Short mmCIF file of C-alpha atoms and ligand atoms in Angstrom, two decimals:
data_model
loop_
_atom_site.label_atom_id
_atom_site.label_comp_id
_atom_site.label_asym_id
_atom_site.label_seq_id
_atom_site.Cartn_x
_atom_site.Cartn_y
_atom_site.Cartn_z
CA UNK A 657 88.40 -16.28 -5.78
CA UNK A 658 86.23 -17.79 -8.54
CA UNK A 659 82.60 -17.40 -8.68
CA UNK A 660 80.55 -19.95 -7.82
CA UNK A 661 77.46 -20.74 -10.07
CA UNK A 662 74.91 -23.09 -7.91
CA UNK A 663 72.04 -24.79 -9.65
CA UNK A 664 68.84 -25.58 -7.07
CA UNK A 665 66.60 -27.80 -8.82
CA UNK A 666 64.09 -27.68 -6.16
CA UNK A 667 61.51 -30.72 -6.10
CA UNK A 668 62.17 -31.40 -9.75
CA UNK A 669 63.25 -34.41 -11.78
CA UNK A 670 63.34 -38.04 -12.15
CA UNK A 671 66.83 -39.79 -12.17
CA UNK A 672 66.80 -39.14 -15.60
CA UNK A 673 66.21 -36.04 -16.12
CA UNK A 674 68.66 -35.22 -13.51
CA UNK A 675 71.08 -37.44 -14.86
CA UNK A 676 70.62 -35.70 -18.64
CA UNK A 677 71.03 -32.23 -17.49
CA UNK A 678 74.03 -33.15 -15.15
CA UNK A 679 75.29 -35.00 -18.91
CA UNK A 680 74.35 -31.82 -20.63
CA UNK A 681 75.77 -29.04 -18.17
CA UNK A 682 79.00 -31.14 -17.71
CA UNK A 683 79.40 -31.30 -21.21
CA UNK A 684 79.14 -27.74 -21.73
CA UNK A 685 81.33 -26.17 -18.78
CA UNK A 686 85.07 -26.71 -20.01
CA UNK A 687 86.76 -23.84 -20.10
CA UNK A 688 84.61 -21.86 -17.66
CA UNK A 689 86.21 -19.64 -15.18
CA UNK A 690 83.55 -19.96 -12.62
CA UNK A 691 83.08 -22.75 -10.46
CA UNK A 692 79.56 -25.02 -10.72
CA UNK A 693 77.51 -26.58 -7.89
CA UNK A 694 74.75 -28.80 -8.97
CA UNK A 695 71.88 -29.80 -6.36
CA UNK A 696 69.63 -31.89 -7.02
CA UNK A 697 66.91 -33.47 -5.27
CA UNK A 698 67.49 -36.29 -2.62
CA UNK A 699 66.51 -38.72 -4.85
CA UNK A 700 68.95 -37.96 -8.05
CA UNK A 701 71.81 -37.20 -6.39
CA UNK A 702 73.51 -40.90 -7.04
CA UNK A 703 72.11 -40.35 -11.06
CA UNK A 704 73.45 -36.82 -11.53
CA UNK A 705 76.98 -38.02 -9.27
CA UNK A 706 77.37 -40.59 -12.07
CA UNK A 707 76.82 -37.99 -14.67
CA UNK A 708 79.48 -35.91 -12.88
CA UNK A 709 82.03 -38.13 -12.68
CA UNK A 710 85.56 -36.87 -14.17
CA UNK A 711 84.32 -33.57 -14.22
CA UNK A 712 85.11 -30.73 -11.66
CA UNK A 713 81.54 -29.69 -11.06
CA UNK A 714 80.18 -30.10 -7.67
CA UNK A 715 77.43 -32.20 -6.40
CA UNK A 716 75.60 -30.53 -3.19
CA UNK A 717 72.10 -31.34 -1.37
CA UNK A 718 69.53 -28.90 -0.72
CA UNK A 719 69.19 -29.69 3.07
CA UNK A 720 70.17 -31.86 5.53
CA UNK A 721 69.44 -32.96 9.17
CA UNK A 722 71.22 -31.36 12.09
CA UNK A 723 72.01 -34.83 13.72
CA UNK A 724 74.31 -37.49 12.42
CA UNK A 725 72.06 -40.56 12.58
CA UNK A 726 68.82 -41.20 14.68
CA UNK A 727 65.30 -41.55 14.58
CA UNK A 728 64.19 -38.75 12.41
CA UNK A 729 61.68 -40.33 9.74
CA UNK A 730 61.92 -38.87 6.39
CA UNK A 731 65.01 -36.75 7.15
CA UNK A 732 68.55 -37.13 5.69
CA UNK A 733 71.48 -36.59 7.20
CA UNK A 734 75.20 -35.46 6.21
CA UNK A 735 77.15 -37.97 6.84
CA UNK A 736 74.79 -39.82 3.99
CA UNK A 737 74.71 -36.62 1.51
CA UNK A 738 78.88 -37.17 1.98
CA UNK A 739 78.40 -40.99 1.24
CA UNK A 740 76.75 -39.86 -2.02
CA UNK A 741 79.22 -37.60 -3.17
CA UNK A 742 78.25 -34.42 -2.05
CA UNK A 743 80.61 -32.11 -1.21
CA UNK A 744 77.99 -29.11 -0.64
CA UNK A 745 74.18 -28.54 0.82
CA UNK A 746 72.20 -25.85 0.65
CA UNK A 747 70.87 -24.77 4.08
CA UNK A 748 67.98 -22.15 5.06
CA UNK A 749 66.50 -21.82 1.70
CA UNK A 750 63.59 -19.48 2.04
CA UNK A 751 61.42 -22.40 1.18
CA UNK A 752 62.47 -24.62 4.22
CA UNK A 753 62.47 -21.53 6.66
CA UNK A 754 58.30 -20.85 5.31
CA UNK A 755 57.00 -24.06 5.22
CA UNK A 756 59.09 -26.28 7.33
CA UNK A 757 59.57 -24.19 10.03
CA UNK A 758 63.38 -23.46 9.92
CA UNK A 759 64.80 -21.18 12.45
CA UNK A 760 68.12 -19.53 12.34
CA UNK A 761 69.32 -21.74 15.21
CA UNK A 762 67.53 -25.05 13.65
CA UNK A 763 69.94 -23.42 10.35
CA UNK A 764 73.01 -23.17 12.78
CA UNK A 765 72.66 -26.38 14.03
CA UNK A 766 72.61 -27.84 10.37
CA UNK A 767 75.55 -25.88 9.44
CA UNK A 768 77.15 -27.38 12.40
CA UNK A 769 76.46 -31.13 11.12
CA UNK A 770 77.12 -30.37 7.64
CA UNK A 771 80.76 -28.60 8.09
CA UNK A 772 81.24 -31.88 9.91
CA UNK A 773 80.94 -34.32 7.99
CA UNK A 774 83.01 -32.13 5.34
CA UNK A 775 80.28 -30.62 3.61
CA UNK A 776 80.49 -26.87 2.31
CA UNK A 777 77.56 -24.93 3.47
CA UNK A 778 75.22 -22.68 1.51
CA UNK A 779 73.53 -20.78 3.60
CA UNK A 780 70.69 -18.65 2.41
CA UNK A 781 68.95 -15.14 4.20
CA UNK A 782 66.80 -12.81 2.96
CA UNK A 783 64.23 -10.27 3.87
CA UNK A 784 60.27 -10.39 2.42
CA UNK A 785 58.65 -7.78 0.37
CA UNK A 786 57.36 -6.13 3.84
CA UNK A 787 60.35 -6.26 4.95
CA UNK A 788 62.19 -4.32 2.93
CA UNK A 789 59.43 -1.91 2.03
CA UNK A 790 59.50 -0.83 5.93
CA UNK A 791 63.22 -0.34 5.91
CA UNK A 792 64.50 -3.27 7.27
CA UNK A 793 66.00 -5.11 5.02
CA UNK A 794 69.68 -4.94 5.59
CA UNK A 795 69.25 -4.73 9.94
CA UNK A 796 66.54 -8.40 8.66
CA UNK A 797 69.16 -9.37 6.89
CA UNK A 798 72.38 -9.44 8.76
CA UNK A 799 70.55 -10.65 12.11
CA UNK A 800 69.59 -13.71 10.13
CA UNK A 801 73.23 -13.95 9.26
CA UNK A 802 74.43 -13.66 12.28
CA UNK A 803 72.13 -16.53 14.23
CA UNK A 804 72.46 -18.50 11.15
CA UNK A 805 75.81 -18.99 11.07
CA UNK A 806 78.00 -20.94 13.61
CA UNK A 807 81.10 -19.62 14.87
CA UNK A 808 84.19 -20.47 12.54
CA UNK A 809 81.94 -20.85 9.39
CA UNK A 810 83.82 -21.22 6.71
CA UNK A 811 80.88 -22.10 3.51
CA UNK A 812 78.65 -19.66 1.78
CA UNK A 813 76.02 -17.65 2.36
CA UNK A 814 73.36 -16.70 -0.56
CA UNK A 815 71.11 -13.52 -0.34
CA UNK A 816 68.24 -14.49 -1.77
CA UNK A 817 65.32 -11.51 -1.33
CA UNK A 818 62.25 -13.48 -0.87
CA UNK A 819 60.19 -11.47 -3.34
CA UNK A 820 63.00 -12.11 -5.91
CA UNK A 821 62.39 -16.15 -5.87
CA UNK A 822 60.38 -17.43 -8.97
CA UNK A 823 58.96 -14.18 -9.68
CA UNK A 824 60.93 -12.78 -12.48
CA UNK A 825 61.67 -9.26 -10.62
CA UNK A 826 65.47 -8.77 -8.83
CA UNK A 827 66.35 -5.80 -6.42
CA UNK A 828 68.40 -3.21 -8.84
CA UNK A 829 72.17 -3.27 -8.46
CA UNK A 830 72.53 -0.69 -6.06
CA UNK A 831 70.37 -2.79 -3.89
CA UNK A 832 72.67 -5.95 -4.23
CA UNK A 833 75.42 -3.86 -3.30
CA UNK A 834 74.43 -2.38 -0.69
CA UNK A 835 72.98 -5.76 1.28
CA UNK A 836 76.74 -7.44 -0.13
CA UNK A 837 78.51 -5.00 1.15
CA UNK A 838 76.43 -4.81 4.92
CA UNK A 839 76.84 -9.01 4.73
CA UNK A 840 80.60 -8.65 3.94
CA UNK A 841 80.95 -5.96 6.87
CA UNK A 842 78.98 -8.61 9.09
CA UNK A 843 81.32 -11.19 7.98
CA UNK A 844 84.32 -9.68 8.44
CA UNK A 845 83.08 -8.61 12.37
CA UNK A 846 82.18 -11.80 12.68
CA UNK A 847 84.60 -14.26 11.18
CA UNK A 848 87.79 -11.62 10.93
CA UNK A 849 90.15 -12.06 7.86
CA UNK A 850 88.39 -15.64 6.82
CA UNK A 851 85.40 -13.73 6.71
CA UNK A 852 87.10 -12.58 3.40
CA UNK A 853 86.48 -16.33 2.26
CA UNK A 854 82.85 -16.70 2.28
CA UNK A 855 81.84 -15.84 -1.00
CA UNK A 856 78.31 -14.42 -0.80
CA UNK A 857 75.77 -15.35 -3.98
CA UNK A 858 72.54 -13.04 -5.04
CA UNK A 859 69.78 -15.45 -6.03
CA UNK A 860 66.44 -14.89 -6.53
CA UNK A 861 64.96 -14.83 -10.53
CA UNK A 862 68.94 -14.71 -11.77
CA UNK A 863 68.58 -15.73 -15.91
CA UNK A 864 70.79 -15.57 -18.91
CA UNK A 865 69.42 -12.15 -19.29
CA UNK A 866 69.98 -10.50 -15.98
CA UNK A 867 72.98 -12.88 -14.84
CA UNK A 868 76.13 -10.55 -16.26
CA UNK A 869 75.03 -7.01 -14.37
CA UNK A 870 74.28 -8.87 -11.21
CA UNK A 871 77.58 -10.85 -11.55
CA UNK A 872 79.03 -7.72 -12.15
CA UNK A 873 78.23 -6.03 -8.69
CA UNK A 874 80.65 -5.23 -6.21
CA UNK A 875 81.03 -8.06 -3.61
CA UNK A 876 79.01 -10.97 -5.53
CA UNK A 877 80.37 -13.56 -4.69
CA UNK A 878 78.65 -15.82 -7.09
CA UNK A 879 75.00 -16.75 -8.13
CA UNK A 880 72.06 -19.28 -6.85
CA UNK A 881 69.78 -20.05 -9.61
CA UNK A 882 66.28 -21.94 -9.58
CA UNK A 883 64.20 -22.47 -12.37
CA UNK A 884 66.91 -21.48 -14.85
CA UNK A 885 69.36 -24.21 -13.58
CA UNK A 886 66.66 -26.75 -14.84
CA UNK A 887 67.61 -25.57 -18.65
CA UNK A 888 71.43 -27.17 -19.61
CA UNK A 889 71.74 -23.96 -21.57
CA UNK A 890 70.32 -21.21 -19.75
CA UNK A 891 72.86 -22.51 -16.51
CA UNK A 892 75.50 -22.81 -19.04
CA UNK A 893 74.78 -19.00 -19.88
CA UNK A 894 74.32 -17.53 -16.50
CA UNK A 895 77.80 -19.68 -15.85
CA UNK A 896 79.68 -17.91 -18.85
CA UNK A 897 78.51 -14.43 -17.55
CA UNK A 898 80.45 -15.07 -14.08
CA UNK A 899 84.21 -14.79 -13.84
P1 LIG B 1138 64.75 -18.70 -8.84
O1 LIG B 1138 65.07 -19.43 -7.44
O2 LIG B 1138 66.06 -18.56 -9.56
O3 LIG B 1138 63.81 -19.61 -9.54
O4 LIG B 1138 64.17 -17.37 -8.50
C1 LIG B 1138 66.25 -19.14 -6.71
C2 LIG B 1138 66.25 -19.94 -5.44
O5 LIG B 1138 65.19 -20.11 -4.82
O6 LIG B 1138 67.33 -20.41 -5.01
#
């Protein structure tokens, strides 16, 4: 299965400058091996779907609500990220779990609404500094996996070590292994042979630098990249460094 390069631009960007690095990535990614998800904030995703069009990269959200419709001000749900022409979200992002709250069920349920309404599912775990310091990484880990996802999942999930995010340092790549190869065990419990599907990304400070050895480990399944998706270029690199 190809690798999967995912771009999460975070709160960043006007419809423009979505709309010129959608332009700018897209115009950049022919030949690639690797397959491309871009996801913007709510508000470009019609700008950067219009710079998509006729290409094969992906448009995705970065969250959506668990319900279909209703009265839940401010919130967006799938069936509307699907109206846009999204054919992915990202769910559970470290971000959302710290300062929104987000519990593995409240992640569940979301998975729930977004495989409904056709929507590929990126769900995101990973342990904090602490966390693995004490040991607990993987058993962290794999419980969030397993409350995260529903039964019959059949998206992604992205291991994203909280300490990694925005801070420049990643785990080394016997780490990565290791927690890819306890999430693909967990998986495969779990799911049975489709667990086999769900290609598992690293994320967390991923860069044109660092993106080929991490790429490179056993059981990556792909990468989620921040702040250098927000550089046409430095996406385009990390993108030619995955098979
Ligand atoms: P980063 O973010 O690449 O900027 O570390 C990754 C993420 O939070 O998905």
């Amino acid at each position: 299965m190809a690798q999967l390069i995912a771009g999460n631009w975070k709160m960043h960007g006007s419809r423009g400058f979505a709309a010129a690095l959608a332009t700018n990535i897209a115009a950049g990614a022919a030949g690639l091996a690797c397959d491309l998800l871009l996801c913007p904030p709510f508000t470009a995703l019609e700008a950067t779907a219009a710079a998509l069009r006729g290409s094969a990269i992906k448009l995705g959200a970065q969250d959506c609500h668990a319900a279909a419709s209703g009265a839940h001000t401010g919130d967006i749900a799938a069936p509307m990220l699907a109206d846009l022409g999204c054919t992915a979200t990202i769910l559970g992002h470290s971000e959302r779990r710290a300062a929104h709250g987000e519990t593995d069920a409240v992640v569940r349920a979301k998975a729930l609404a977004a495989a409904a309404s056709g929507l590929m599912a990126v769900v995101c775990v990973g342990e904090s500094a602490a966390e693995r310091d004490a040991g607990q990484a993987e058993a962290i880990v794999c419980a969030q996996l397993a409350a995260s996802l529903p039964d019959g999942f059949a998206g992604v999930v992205a291991y994203e070590p909280i300490w990694a995010i925005g801070t420049g340092r990643t785990p080394t790549e016997a780490d990565v292994a290791a927690m890819h190869a306890a999430l693909r065990a967990a998986l495969l419990a779990r799911l049975g042979v489709a667990g086999r599907g769900v290609r598992i990304l690293y994320g967390g400070s991923v860069n044109a630098g660092n993106a080929a050895r991490l790429l490179a480990v056993a059981e990556v399944g792909g990468a989620l990249v921040g702040g250098a998706s927000l550089d046409a270029e430095s996406f385009l690199a990390i993108a030619r460094a995955a098979t």
